[in-house]
Amino acid sequence: MASVTLSEAEKVYIVHGVQGHTDILVGVKAEMGTPKLEKPNEGYLEFFVDCSASATPEFEGRGGDDLGTEIANTLYRIFNNKSSVDLKTLCISPREHCWVLYVDVLLLECGGNLFDAISIAVKAALFNTRIPRVRVLEDEEGSKDIELSDDPYDCIRLSVENVPCIVTLCKIGYRHVVDATLQEEACSLASLLVSVTSKGVVTCMRKVGKGSLDPESIFEMMETGKRVGKVLHASLQSVVHKEESLGPKRQKVGFLG
Amino acid sequence: MAGLELLSDQGYRVDGRRAGELRKIQARMGVFAQADGSAYIEQGNTKALAVVYGPHEIRGSRARALPDRALVNCQYSSATFSTGERKRRPHGDRKSCEMGLQLRQTFEAAILTQLHPRSQIDIYVLQADGGTYAACVNAATLAVLDAGIPMRDFVCACSAGFVDGTALADLSHVEEAAGGPQLALALLPASGQIALLEMDARLHEDHLERVLEAAAQAARDVHTLLDRVVRQHVREASILLGD
């Protein structure tokens, strides 16, 4: 039996929304698991979204489950392609052990534009994740032992180059807006969620809302979404790299800041 | 038993504190704009966030409304990434339900519910680190104060344990996991009344008085800190208002 103390690679990112106050907290935990049968050489990601009651009293008890499931399913869909995250780096030994990354999203305050904020926070958290390096040792009888590296800083980082971000475009009247506040979302009958990578490639698209959209508007909104997505990725990259370069002495901005 | 020495010969604990010393407490009120009241507290590594909505009309069944006082509704949830081993459900499990009931009991003793009949006060606590009841109660007190809901007194909570004949105040996760007796106490400092008292594991009754006194003293120390936080918050708010 493999006896190893699991060191969690948990990184918490707080994304503070400036206007409309959308507050998201994302934690990534790496645990050892068995690879899925159809993909024996890869690890996988599991998403869970908790809409906490602090956002609004309607989310008390099971009230927030519907929205949480919807967001989690959207996250599964945008990550469900070969290029978003290289899952082969998460494999430890094929068919037996792999890393499972549990991405837990906590919604603290809902001020509009949830999907975008959550996807940004998830990307930043994955960038920040450090997974400890392990080695599989096989002894004479054939039983395997997993050895954790002694150095706590010896870890693998995920490449988040191709992780997409969601851009939500809300149709208001004849025009569309991005980064809508709660009030703007209330005025919009239909929205388009576009998942865009840093190169402007669209990985997933979904129309939400009870109104209907003209096919022409959908093309227009998609173009805007791609454009805005590229800019979003560029600014996110610069922010996380700047934060990373501050090193261990950086100020951890939390609620106290 | 365990190789870990909870109290050294010189009287130092695992994290270097003395027996009656509290962990560093930092708190902030008014962290969320949307809620009626909110507060965030850090006690050592334990982080708790409390949000208060109310008093507002009873949500759901009107039959639950009490004719002479307000209904206090509490929910405790723990972030899935908070404990060492990932927790599957943030709330709804037995421990969270029990915590919610305990919080409700504590705050019904402190909030002046007679002033708001037929209404409901919601207190939601989120514990973003494996920790204890004490941080939740302290955060909830600050949040209720931030919401402007009248209370009889602060509610200050602290935990206490007993190791090698000495009572320890404010247990950390390591000390809790060691499995000795643990006492959780919620105190109304001005009157010295106890709002909630809970004890786990075996403790000889001769020692109970000492442990209770250690917890009460620690709760009074917490009260001094929370009082300072509230005054600071009011000072900042009045500066913004231009008074």
Short mmCIF file of C-alpha atoms in Angstrom, two decimals:
data_model
loop_
_atom_site.label_atom_id
_atom_site.label_comp_id
_atom_site.label_asym_id
_atom_site.label_seq_id
_atom_site.Cartn_x
_atom_site.Cartn_y
_atom_site.Cartn_z
CA MET A 1 0.00 0.00 0.00
CA ALA A 2 1.37 3.38 -0.85
CA SER A 3 2.14 5.25 2.32
CA VAL A 4 2.72 8.87 1.66
CA THR A 5 1.68 12.10 3.33
CA LEU A 6 -0.19 14.09 0.78
CA SER A 7 0.85 17.69 0.74
CA GLU A 8 -1.91 19.70 -0.69
CA ALA A 9 -1.16 22.21 -3.35
CA GLU A 10 -3.84 24.65 -2.45
CA LYS A 11 -3.72 28.15 -3.65
CA VAL A 12 -6.38 30.63 -3.01
CA TYR A 13 -7.07 33.53 -5.25
CA ILE A 14 -9.39 36.28 -4.39
CA VAL A 15 -10.73 38.20 -7.31
CA HIS A 16 -12.23 41.43 -6.18
CA GLY A 17 -14.59 43.05 -8.55
CA VAL A 18 -14.32 46.79 -8.56
CA GLN A 19 -17.76 47.81 -9.68
CA GLY A 20 -20.76 45.82 -8.63
CA HIS A 21 -18.67 43.91 -6.14
CA THR A 22 -18.43 40.37 -7.38
CA ASP A 23 -16.36 38.40 -4.88
CA ILE A 24 -15.00 35.00 -5.79
CA LEU A 25 -12.64 32.73 -3.89
CA VAL A 26 -11.09 29.77 -5.72
CA GLY A 27 -9.10 27.01 -4.08
CA VAL A 28 -7.29 24.25 -5.96
CA LYS A 29 -6.47 21.04 -4.15
CA ALA A 30 -4.44 18.25 -5.71
CA GLU A 31 -5.22 14.75 -4.54
CA MET A 32 -4.13 11.35 -5.74
CA GLY A 33 -6.66 9.33 -7.61
CA THR A 34 -7.15 6.66 -10.23
CA PRO A 35 -7.24 7.76 -13.86
CA LYS A 36 -10.51 7.46 -15.73
CA LEU A 37 -10.90 4.24 -17.71
CA GLU A 38 -11.13 5.90 -21.11
CA LYS A 39 -8.12 8.16 -20.46
CA PRO A 40 -5.56 6.05 -18.59
CA ASN A 41 -2.63 8.38 -19.21
CA GLU A 42 -4.16 11.54 -17.93
CA GLY A 43 -5.25 13.15 -14.71
CA TYR A 44 -8.41 15.21 -14.55
CA LEU A 45 -10.05 18.27 -13.06
CA GLU A 46 -13.13 18.32 -10.90
CA PHE A 47 -15.10 21.52 -10.45
CA PHE A 48 -17.38 22.43 -7.63
CA VAL A 49 -19.12 25.75 -7.24
CA ASP A 50 -20.60 26.77 -3.91
CA CYS A 51 -22.97 29.71 -4.03
CA SER A 52 -22.81 30.69 -0.42
CA ALA A 53 -25.70 32.20 1.43
CA SER A 54 -23.69 35.35 2.05
CA ALA A 55 -24.32 36.42 -1.54
CA THR A 56 -28.06 36.50 -1.07
CA PRO A 57 -30.41 34.83 1.46
CA GLU A 58 -32.05 32.88 -1.37
CA PHE A 59 -28.95 30.71 -1.55
CA GLU A 60 -29.52 29.31 1.90
CA GLY A 61 -29.64 25.55 2.21
CA ARG A 62 -30.07 24.05 -1.23
CA GLY A 63 -31.13 27.32 -2.84
CA GLY A 64 -27.74 27.98 -4.37
CA ASP A 65 -27.35 24.48 -5.80
CA ASP A 66 -29.02 25.21 -9.14
CA LEU A 67 -26.81 28.13 -10.00
CA GLY A 68 -23.78 26.29 -8.64
CA THR A 69 -24.45 23.26 -10.84
CA GLU A 70 -24.97 25.45 -13.88
CA ILE A 71 -21.67 27.23 -13.39
CA ALA A 72 -19.83 23.99 -12.66
CA ASN A 73 -21.22 22.38 -15.81
CA THR A 74 -20.12 25.39 -17.86
CA LEU A 75 -16.63 25.07 -16.41
CA TYR A 76 -16.55 21.37 -17.27
CA ARG A 77 -17.52 22.18 -20.82
CA ILE A 78 -14.92 24.84 -21.41
CA PHE A 79 -12.18 22.61 -20.04
CA ASN A 80 -13.39 19.58 -21.92
CA ASN A 81 -10.94 19.75 -24.77
CA LYS A 82 -7.37 18.57 -25.28
CA SER A 83 -5.77 21.96 -25.45
CA SER A 84 -7.04 23.79 -22.37
CA VAL A 85 -4.91 22.06 -19.79
CA ASP A 86 -2.30 19.43 -20.54
CA LEU A 87 -3.71 16.58 -18.50
CA LYS A 88 -0.81 14.27 -19.28
CA THR A 89 1.39 16.21 -16.85
CA LEU A 90 -1.02 15.11 -14.14
CA CYS A 91 -0.39 11.43 -14.75
CA ILE A 92 1.85 9.65 -12.25
CA SER A 93 1.68 6.07 -13.43
CA PRO A 94 -0.68 5.07 -16.24
CA ARG A 95 -3.88 3.29 -15.21
CA GLU A 96 -2.93 3.43 -11.56
CA HIS A 97 -2.21 6.85 -10.18
CA CYS A 98 -2.82 10.35 -11.30
CA TRP A 99 -3.37 13.77 -9.85
CA VAL A 100 -6.93 14.94 -9.55
CA LEU A 101 -7.25 18.69 -9.28
CA TYR A 102 -10.29 19.73 -7.30
CA VAL A 103 -11.11 23.30 -8.25
CA ASP A 104 -13.51 24.73 -5.67
CA VAL A 105 -15.17 28.01 -6.39
CA LEU A 106 -16.78 29.96 -3.58
CA LEU A 107 -19.15 32.71 -4.52
CA LEU A 108 -19.22 35.28 -1.75
CA GLU A 109 -20.88 38.24 -3.30
CA CYS A 110 -22.80 38.43 -6.53
CA GLY A 111 -22.57 41.74 -8.34
CA GLY A 112 -23.12 40.69 -11.93
CA ASN A 113 -20.97 39.05 -14.58
CA LEU A 114 -20.45 35.89 -12.59
CA PHE A 115 -19.19 33.58 -15.31
CA ASP A 116 -16.42 35.92 -16.41
CA ALA A 117 -15.19 36.58 -12.90
CA ILE A 118 -15.22 32.89 -12.03
CA SER A 119 -13.32 31.86 -15.15
CA ILE A 120 -10.68 34.52 -14.50
CA ALA A 121 -10.30 33.39 -10.91
CA VAL A 122 -10.03 29.74 -11.97
CA LYS A 123 -7.34 30.56 -14.49
CA ALA A 124 -5.39 32.56 -11.94
CA ALA A 125 -5.71 29.82 -9.35
CA LEU A 126 -4.53 27.15 -11.79
CA PHE A 127 -1.56 29.35 -12.69
CA ASN A 128 -0.69 29.59 -9.03
CA THR A 129 -1.05 25.87 -8.32
CA ARG A 130 2.04 23.98 -7.33
CA ILE A 131 1.78 20.20 -7.45
CA PRO A 132 4.47 18.29 -5.56
CA ARG A 133 6.72 16.11 -7.64
CA VAL A 134 6.35 12.42 -6.92
CA ARG A 135 8.24 9.39 -8.04
CA VAL A 136 6.94 5.88 -8.32
CA LEU A 137 9.35 3.33 -6.90
CA GLU A 138 8.94 -0.29 -7.75
CA ASP A 139 10.55 -2.89 -5.56
CA GLU A 140 11.36 -6.56 -6.29
CA GLU A 141 7.94 -7.97 -5.49
CA GLY A 142 6.38 -5.55 -7.92
CA SER A 143 4.54 -3.46 -5.33
CA LYS A 144 4.76 0.22 -5.98
CA ASP A 145 5.53 2.93 -3.53
CA ILE A 146 5.03 6.60 -4.15
CA GLU A 147 7.77 8.85 -2.92
CA LEU A 148 7.31 12.52 -2.31
CA SER A 149 10.22 14.80 -2.91
CA ASP A 150 11.89 16.13 0.25
CA ASP A 151 12.18 19.64 -1.03
CA PRO A 152 8.86 21.46 -0.43
CA TYR A 153 9.56 23.79 -3.35
CA ASP A 154 10.10 20.98 -5.82
CA CYS A 155 6.86 21.03 -7.69
CA ILE A 156 5.29 21.04 -11.10
CA ARG A 157 3.38 24.01 -12.39
CA LEU A 158 0.56 23.86 -14.87
CA SER A 159 0.78 25.68 -18.13
CA VAL A 160 -2.28 27.89 -18.38
CA GLU A 161 -1.44 29.36 -21.78
CA ASN A 162 -4.50 27.86 -23.40
CA VAL A 163 -6.92 28.03 -20.51
CA PRO A 164 -9.93 29.92 -21.79
CA CYS A 165 -11.81 32.72 -20.12
CA ILE A 166 -15.50 33.34 -20.45
CA VAL A 167 -16.77 36.61 -21.84
CA THR A 168 -20.46 37.28 -21.36
CA LEU A 169 -22.13 39.60 -23.81
CA CYS A 170 -25.56 40.86 -22.81
CA LYS A 171 -27.94 42.02 -25.47
CA ILE A 172 -29.63 45.24 -24.40
CA GLY A 173 -31.94 46.73 -27.01
CA TYR A 174 -30.05 46.65 -30.29
CA ARG A 175 -26.53 46.73 -28.82
CA HIS A 176 -24.58 44.45 -26.59
CA VAL A 177 -22.41 45.07 -23.53
CA VAL A 178 -19.65 43.21 -21.75
CA ASP A 179 -19.03 43.00 -18.01
CA ALA A 180 -22.59 43.78 -17.10
CA THR A 181 -23.60 44.82 -13.60
CA LEU A 182 -26.67 43.38 -11.91
CA GLN A 183 -28.85 46.21 -13.15
CA GLU A 184 -27.64 45.80 -16.73
CA GLU A 185 -28.24 42.07 -16.59
CA ALA A 186 -31.78 42.71 -15.44
CA CYS A 187 -32.36 44.80 -18.59
CA SER A 188 -30.99 42.17 -20.89
CA LEU A 189 -33.23 39.45 -22.27
CA ALA A 190 -30.58 37.33 -23.91
CA SER A 191 -26.85 36.86 -23.43
CA LEU A 192 -24.11 34.99 -25.15
CA LEU A 193 -21.38 33.25 -23.19
CA VAL A 194 -18.23 32.85 -25.24
CA SER A 195 -15.22 30.98 -23.99
CA VAL A 196 -12.08 32.43 -25.55
CA THR A 197 -8.42 31.47 -25.24
CA SER A 198 -5.57 33.97 -25.19
CA LYS A 199 -5.05 33.52 -28.92
CA GLY A 200 -8.64 34.39 -29.67
CA VAL A 201 -9.80 30.84 -30.31
CA VAL A 202 -13.37 30.17 -29.29
CA THR A 203 -13.72 26.89 -27.42
CA CYS A 204 -17.32 27.00 -26.33
CA MET A 205 -20.37 29.15 -26.84
CA ARG A 206 -23.75 29.23 -25.19
CA LYS A 207 -26.80 31.40 -25.41
CA VAL A 208 -28.64 32.05 -22.16
CA GLY A 209 -31.74 33.95 -21.30
CA LYS A 210 -35.38 33.87 -22.19
CA GLY A 211 -35.14 36.20 -25.17
CA SER A 212 -34.04 35.28 -28.66
CA LEU A 213 -31.08 36.42 -30.72
CA ASP A 214 -30.74 37.17 -34.40
CA PRO A 215 -28.02 35.09 -36.12
CA GLU A 216 -26.34 38.35 -37.25
CA SER A 217 -26.14 39.56 -33.65
CA ILE A 218 -24.62 36.27 -32.62
CA PHE A 219 -21.78 36.73 -35.12
CA GLU A 220 -21.25 40.31 -34.02
CA MET A 221 -21.25 39.36 -30.36
CA MET A 222 -18.82 36.56 -31.00
CA GLU A 223 -16.40 38.93 -32.72
CA THR A 224 -16.63 41.36 -29.82
CA GLY A 225 -16.17 38.47 -27.43
CA LYS A 226 -12.98 37.36 -29.16
CA ARG A 227 -11.59 40.86 -29.15
CA VAL A 228 -12.42 41.50 -25.52
CA GLY A 229 -11.19 38.03 -24.57
CA LYS A 230 -7.73 38.67 -25.97
CA VAL A 231 -7.45 41.92 -24.05
CA LEU A 232 -8.71 40.22 -20.90
CA HIS A 233 -6.11 37.47 -21.16
CA ALA A 234 -3.33 39.99 -21.69
CA SER A 235 -4.23 41.99 -18.59
CA LEU A 236 -4.71 38.86 -16.50
CA GLN A 237 -1.29 37.60 -17.58
CA SER A 238 0.40 40.83 -16.60
CA VAL A 239 -1.35 40.91 -13.22
CA VAL A 240 -0.50 37.33 -12.26
CA HIS A 241 3.07 37.65 -13.49
CA LYS A 242 3.53 40.85 -11.55
CA GLU A 243 2.13 39.22 -8.43
CA GLU A 244 4.36 36.20 -8.96
CA SER A 245 7.45 38.34 -9.37
CA LEU A 246 6.91 39.89 -5.95
CA GLY A 247 7.96 36.57 -4.54
CA PRO A 248 7.15 35.23 -1.08
CA LYS A 249 7.29 38.72 0.45
CA ARG A 250 4.22 39.87 -1.45
CA GLN A 251 1.29 41.32 0.41
CA LYS A 252 -1.51 38.83 0.63
CA VAL A 253 -4.50 41.01 0.02
CA GLY A 254 -7.44 39.52 1.77
CA PHE A 255 -10.49 41.02 3.35
CA LEU A 256 -8.27 42.88 5.75
CA GLY A 257 -6.54 44.81 3.03
CA MET B 1 1.12 8.91 23.68
CA ALA B 2 1.74 11.04 20.62
CA GLY B 3 5.27 12.23 20.07
CA LEU B 4 4.08 15.80 20.07
CA GLU B 5 4.55 17.68 23.29
CA LEU B 6 1.63 20.03 23.75
CA LEU B 7 3.11 21.84 26.70
CA SER B 8 6.86 21.97 27.22
CA ASP B 9 8.56 22.00 30.61
CA GLN B 10 9.13 25.72 30.36
CA GLY B 11 5.44 26.27 29.81
CA TYR B 12 5.46 26.89 26.04
CA ARG B 13 2.93 25.37 23.67
CA VAL B 14 3.55 23.94 20.22
CA ASP B 15 3.27 27.32 18.52
CA GLY B 16 5.29 29.10 21.19
CA ARG B 17 2.41 30.60 23.11
CA ARG B 18 1.97 30.59 26.85
CA ALA B 19 -0.91 28.72 28.44
CA GLY B 20 -3.29 31.65 28.64
CA GLU B 21 -2.18 33.46 25.50
CA LEU B 22 -4.50 34.02 22.56
CA ARG B 23 -3.56 33.74 18.91
CA LYS B 24 -3.28 36.93 16.91
CA ILE B 25 -6.71 38.30 16.09
CA GLN B 26 -7.38 40.62 13.18
CA ALA B 27 -10.86 41.65 12.25
CA ARG B 28 -12.66 43.90 9.84
CA MET B 29 -16.27 44.98 9.67
CA GLY B 30 -18.31 45.87 6.64
CA VAL B 31 -16.52 43.72 4.06
CA PHE B 32 -19.52 43.27 1.80
CA ALA B 33 -21.54 46.10 0.38
CA GLN B 34 -24.67 44.13 -0.41
CA ALA B 35 -25.32 42.53 2.95
CA ASP B 36 -26.86 44.42 5.85
CA GLY B 37 -23.90 43.55 8.03
CA SER B 38 -20.70 41.60 7.50
CA ALA B 39 -17.43 40.93 9.24
CA TYR B 40 -14.24 38.99 8.71
CA ILE B 41 -12.01 37.69 11.46
CA GLU B 42 -8.67 35.91 11.51
CA GLN B 43 -7.67 34.08 14.65
CA GLY B 44 -4.27 32.60 13.97
CA ASN B 45 -4.82 30.54 10.83
CA THR B 46 -8.56 30.28 11.25
CA LYS B 47 -10.49 32.65 9.05
CA ALA B 48 -14.19 33.20 9.49
CA LEU B 49 -16.58 35.35 7.52
CA ALA B 50 -20.02 36.26 8.80
CA VAL B 51 -22.84 37.92 6.91
CA VAL B 52 -26.11 39.18 8.37
CA TYR B 53 -29.32 39.94 6.52
CA GLY B 54 -32.18 41.45 8.43
CA PRO B 55 -34.36 42.12 10.19
CA HIS B 56 -36.61 41.41 7.24
CA GLU B 57 -39.91 39.75 6.64
CA ILE B 58 -40.13 36.04 7.20
CA ARG B 59 -39.07 34.16 4.10
CA GLY B 60 -40.98 31.06 3.22
CA SER B 61 -43.81 30.01 5.45
CA ARG B 62 -45.52 32.88 7.28
CA ALA B 63 -46.65 30.44 9.92
CA ARG B 64 -43.15 30.40 11.35
CA ALA B 65 -43.39 34.04 12.37
CA LEU B 66 -43.32 34.61 16.10
CA PRO B 67 -45.80 37.23 17.27
CA ASP B 68 -43.62 38.80 19.90
CA ARG B 69 -40.05 38.44 18.69
CA ALA B 70 -37.78 37.98 15.72
CA LEU B 71 -36.69 34.65 14.32
CA VAL B 72 -32.94 34.13 14.26
CA ASN B 73 -31.79 31.87 11.48
CA CYS B 74 -28.18 30.72 11.25
CA GLN B 75 -26.31 28.71 8.70
CA TYR B 76 -22.77 27.54 9.09
CA SER B 77 -20.84 26.42 6.06
CA SER B 78 -17.26 25.43 5.68
CA ALA B 79 -15.34 25.99 2.46
CA THR B 80 -14.51 22.73 0.70
CA PHE B 81 -10.83 23.62 0.49
CA SER B 82 -10.55 24.61 4.12
CA THR B 83 -9.57 21.39 5.83
CA GLY B 84 -6.54 19.23 5.13
CA GLU B 85 -8.63 16.60 3.40
CA ARG B 86 -11.04 18.15 0.95
CA LYS B 87 -14.55 18.38 2.28
CA ARG B 88 -17.26 17.29 -0.12
CA ARG B 89 -20.27 19.24 1.01
CA PRO B 90 -19.91 22.77 2.32
CA HIS B 91 -23.07 22.57 4.42
CA GLY B 92 -25.97 20.25 5.11
CA ASP B 93 -23.93 17.64 6.90
CA ARG B 94 -24.44 16.89 10.56
CA LYS B 95 -21.61 18.98 11.91
CA SER B 96 -22.67 22.07 9.99
CA CYS B 97 -26.28 21.68 11.06
CA GLU B 98 -25.25 21.32 14.67
CA MET B 99 -23.04 24.38 14.46
CA GLY B 100 -25.92 26.32 12.95
CA LEU B 101 -28.16 25.34 15.84
CA GLN B 102 -25.51 26.27 18.38
CA LEU B 103 -24.99 29.65 16.77
CA ARG B 104 -28.71 30.20 16.78
CA GLN B 105 -28.93 29.36 20.44
CA THR B 106 -26.06 31.71 21.23
CA PHE B 107 -27.47 34.64 19.34
CA GLU B 108 -31.01 34.24 20.52
CA ALA B 109 -29.61 34.86 23.98
CA ALA B 110 -27.88 38.04 22.92
CA ILE B 111 -30.02 39.74 20.27
CA LEU B 112 -32.92 41.82 21.53
CA THR B 113 -35.44 39.93 19.47
CA GLN B 114 -38.43 41.57 21.16
CA LEU B 115 -37.71 44.74 19.27
CA HIS B 116 -38.41 43.16 15.90
CA PRO B 117 -41.49 40.97 16.12
CA ARG B 118 -42.59 38.92 13.13
CA SER B 119 -39.26 39.34 11.37
CA GLN B 120 -36.27 37.21 10.57
CA ILE B 121 -32.56 37.75 11.05
CA ASP B 122 -30.25 35.59 8.95
CA ILE B 123 -26.70 34.96 10.06
CA TYR B 124 -24.49 33.12 7.58
CA VAL B 125 -21.06 32.08 8.68
CA LEU B 126 -18.37 30.79 6.40
CA GLN B 127 -15.31 29.18 7.90
CA ALA B 128 -12.49 29.29 5.41
CA ASP B 129 -10.14 27.22 7.47
CA GLY B 130 -10.54 24.18 9.65
CA GLY B 131 -11.18 25.70 12.99
CA THR B 132 -13.57 26.24 15.77
CA TYR B 133 -16.83 27.60 16.91
CA ALA B 134 -15.16 30.57 18.62
CA ALA B 135 -14.06 32.35 15.46
CA CYS B 136 -17.55 31.95 14.01
CA VAL B 137 -19.22 33.49 17.03
CA ASN B 138 -16.78 36.39 17.15
CA ALA B 139 -17.26 37.08 13.44
CA ALA B 140 -21.03 36.84 13.79
CA THR B 141 -21.02 39.31 16.70
CA LEU B 142 -19.18 41.86 14.61
CA ALA B 143 -21.49 41.26 11.66
CA VAL B 144 -24.62 41.71 13.78
CA LEU B 145 -23.16 44.94 15.16
CA ASP B 146 -22.33 46.07 11.64
CA ALA B 147 -25.94 45.44 10.64
CA GLY B 148 -27.11 47.67 13.46
CA ILE B 149 -29.20 44.99 15.13
CA PRO B 150 -29.51 45.73 18.84
CA MET B 151 -27.80 43.26 21.11
CA ARG B 152 -27.73 42.87 24.85
CA ASP B 153 -23.94 42.71 24.84
CA PHE B 154 -21.04 41.47 22.75
CA VAL B 155 -20.86 37.72 22.42
CA CYS B 156 -17.24 36.66 22.76
CA ALA B 157 -16.20 33.07 22.41
CA CYS B 158 -13.07 31.14 23.10
CA SER B 159 -12.02 27.54 23.44
CA ALA B 160 -10.00 26.00 26.24
CA GLY B 161 -8.31 22.69 26.94
CA PHE B 162 -6.47 20.93 29.68
CA VAL B 163 -3.01 19.40 29.40
CA ASP B 164 -0.65 18.31 32.18
CA GLY B 165 -2.54 20.05 34.92
CA THR B 166 -2.60 23.37 33.05
CA ALA B 167 -5.58 24.98 31.39
CA LEU B 168 -4.81 26.17 27.85
CA ALA B 169 -6.77 28.97 26.23
CA ASP B 170 -7.56 29.29 22.51
CA LEU B 171 -6.72 25.90 21.12
CA SER B 172 -5.10 25.59 17.72
CA HIS B 173 -5.88 22.80 15.28
CA VAL B 174 -2.94 20.70 16.49
CA GLU B 175 -4.04 20.93 20.09
CA GLU B 176 -7.63 20.07 19.21
CA ALA B 177 -6.56 17.07 17.17
CA ALA B 178 -4.55 15.72 20.09
CA GLY B 179 -7.82 14.56 21.59
CA GLY B 180 -7.74 16.06 25.07
CA PRO B 181 -10.71 17.71 26.75
CA GLN B 182 -12.02 20.79 24.94
CA LEU B 183 -14.35 23.44 26.18
CA ALA B 184 -16.11 25.99 24.00
CA LEU B 185 -17.49 29.00 25.78
CA ALA B 186 -19.55 31.94 24.56
CA LEU B 187 -19.69 34.77 27.06
CA LEU B 188 -21.54 38.06 27.38
CA PRO B 189 -18.65 39.99 28.96
CA ALA B 190 -20.42 42.86 30.71
CA SER B 191 -22.67 40.67 32.79
CA GLY B 192 -20.44 37.62 32.81
CA GLN B 193 -23.35 35.48 31.61
CA ILE B 194 -22.63 32.36 29.60
CA ALA B 195 -24.54 32.04 26.34
CA LEU B 196 -23.20 28.66 25.36
CA LEU B 197 -21.00 26.09 27.03
CA GLU B 198 -19.94 22.90 25.42
CA MET B 199 -17.38 20.35 26.50
CA ASP B 200 -15.97 17.30 24.73
CA ALA B 201 -14.01 14.37 26.14
CA ARG B 202 -13.49 13.53 29.77
CA LEU B 203 -12.47 16.06 32.34
CA HIS B 204 -12.42 15.59 36.10
CA GLU B 205 -14.81 18.00 37.76
CA ASP B 206 -12.07 19.30 40.02
CA HIS B 207 -10.40 20.79 36.99
CA LEU B 208 -13.54 22.21 35.44
CA GLU B 209 -13.41 25.46 37.35
CA ARG B 210 -9.88 26.21 36.18
CA VAL B 211 -10.61 25.46 32.55
CA LEU B 212 -13.80 27.52 32.69
CA GLU B 213 -11.93 30.42 34.22
CA ALA B 214 -9.23 30.21 31.53
CA ALA B 215 -11.86 30.26 28.79
CA ALA B 216 -13.73 33.14 30.44
CA GLN B 217 -10.58 35.21 30.79
CA ALA B 218 -9.66 34.54 27.16
CA ALA B 219 -13.19 35.55 26.10
CA ARG B 220 -12.82 38.80 28.01
CA ASP B 221 -9.52 39.42 26.19
CA VAL B 222 -11.30 38.79 22.90
CA HIS B 223 -13.93 41.31 23.96
CA THR B 224 -11.26 43.99 24.43
CA LEU B 225 -10.02 43.34 20.91
CA LEU B 226 -13.46 43.27 19.31
CA ASP B 227 -14.42 46.45 21.13
CA ARG B 228 -11.38 48.15 19.68
CA VAL B 229 -12.30 46.95 16.18
CA VAL B 230 -15.85 48.29 16.49
CA ARG B 231 -14.70 51.66 17.75
CA GLN B 232 -12.17 51.92 14.94
CA HIS B 233 -14.86 51.08 12.40
CA VAL B 234 -17.22 53.71 13.80
CA ARG B 235 -14.43 56.26 13.78
CA GLU B 236 -13.68 55.53 10.11
CA ALA B 237 -17.36 55.68 9.21
CA SER B 238 -17.86 59.01 10.92
CA ILE B 239 -14.81 60.47 9.20
CA LEU B 240 -16.31 59.45 5.85
CA LEU B 241 -19.58 61.07 6.79
CA GLY B 242 -17.70 64.25 7.55
CA ASP B 243 -18.72 64.55 11.18
#
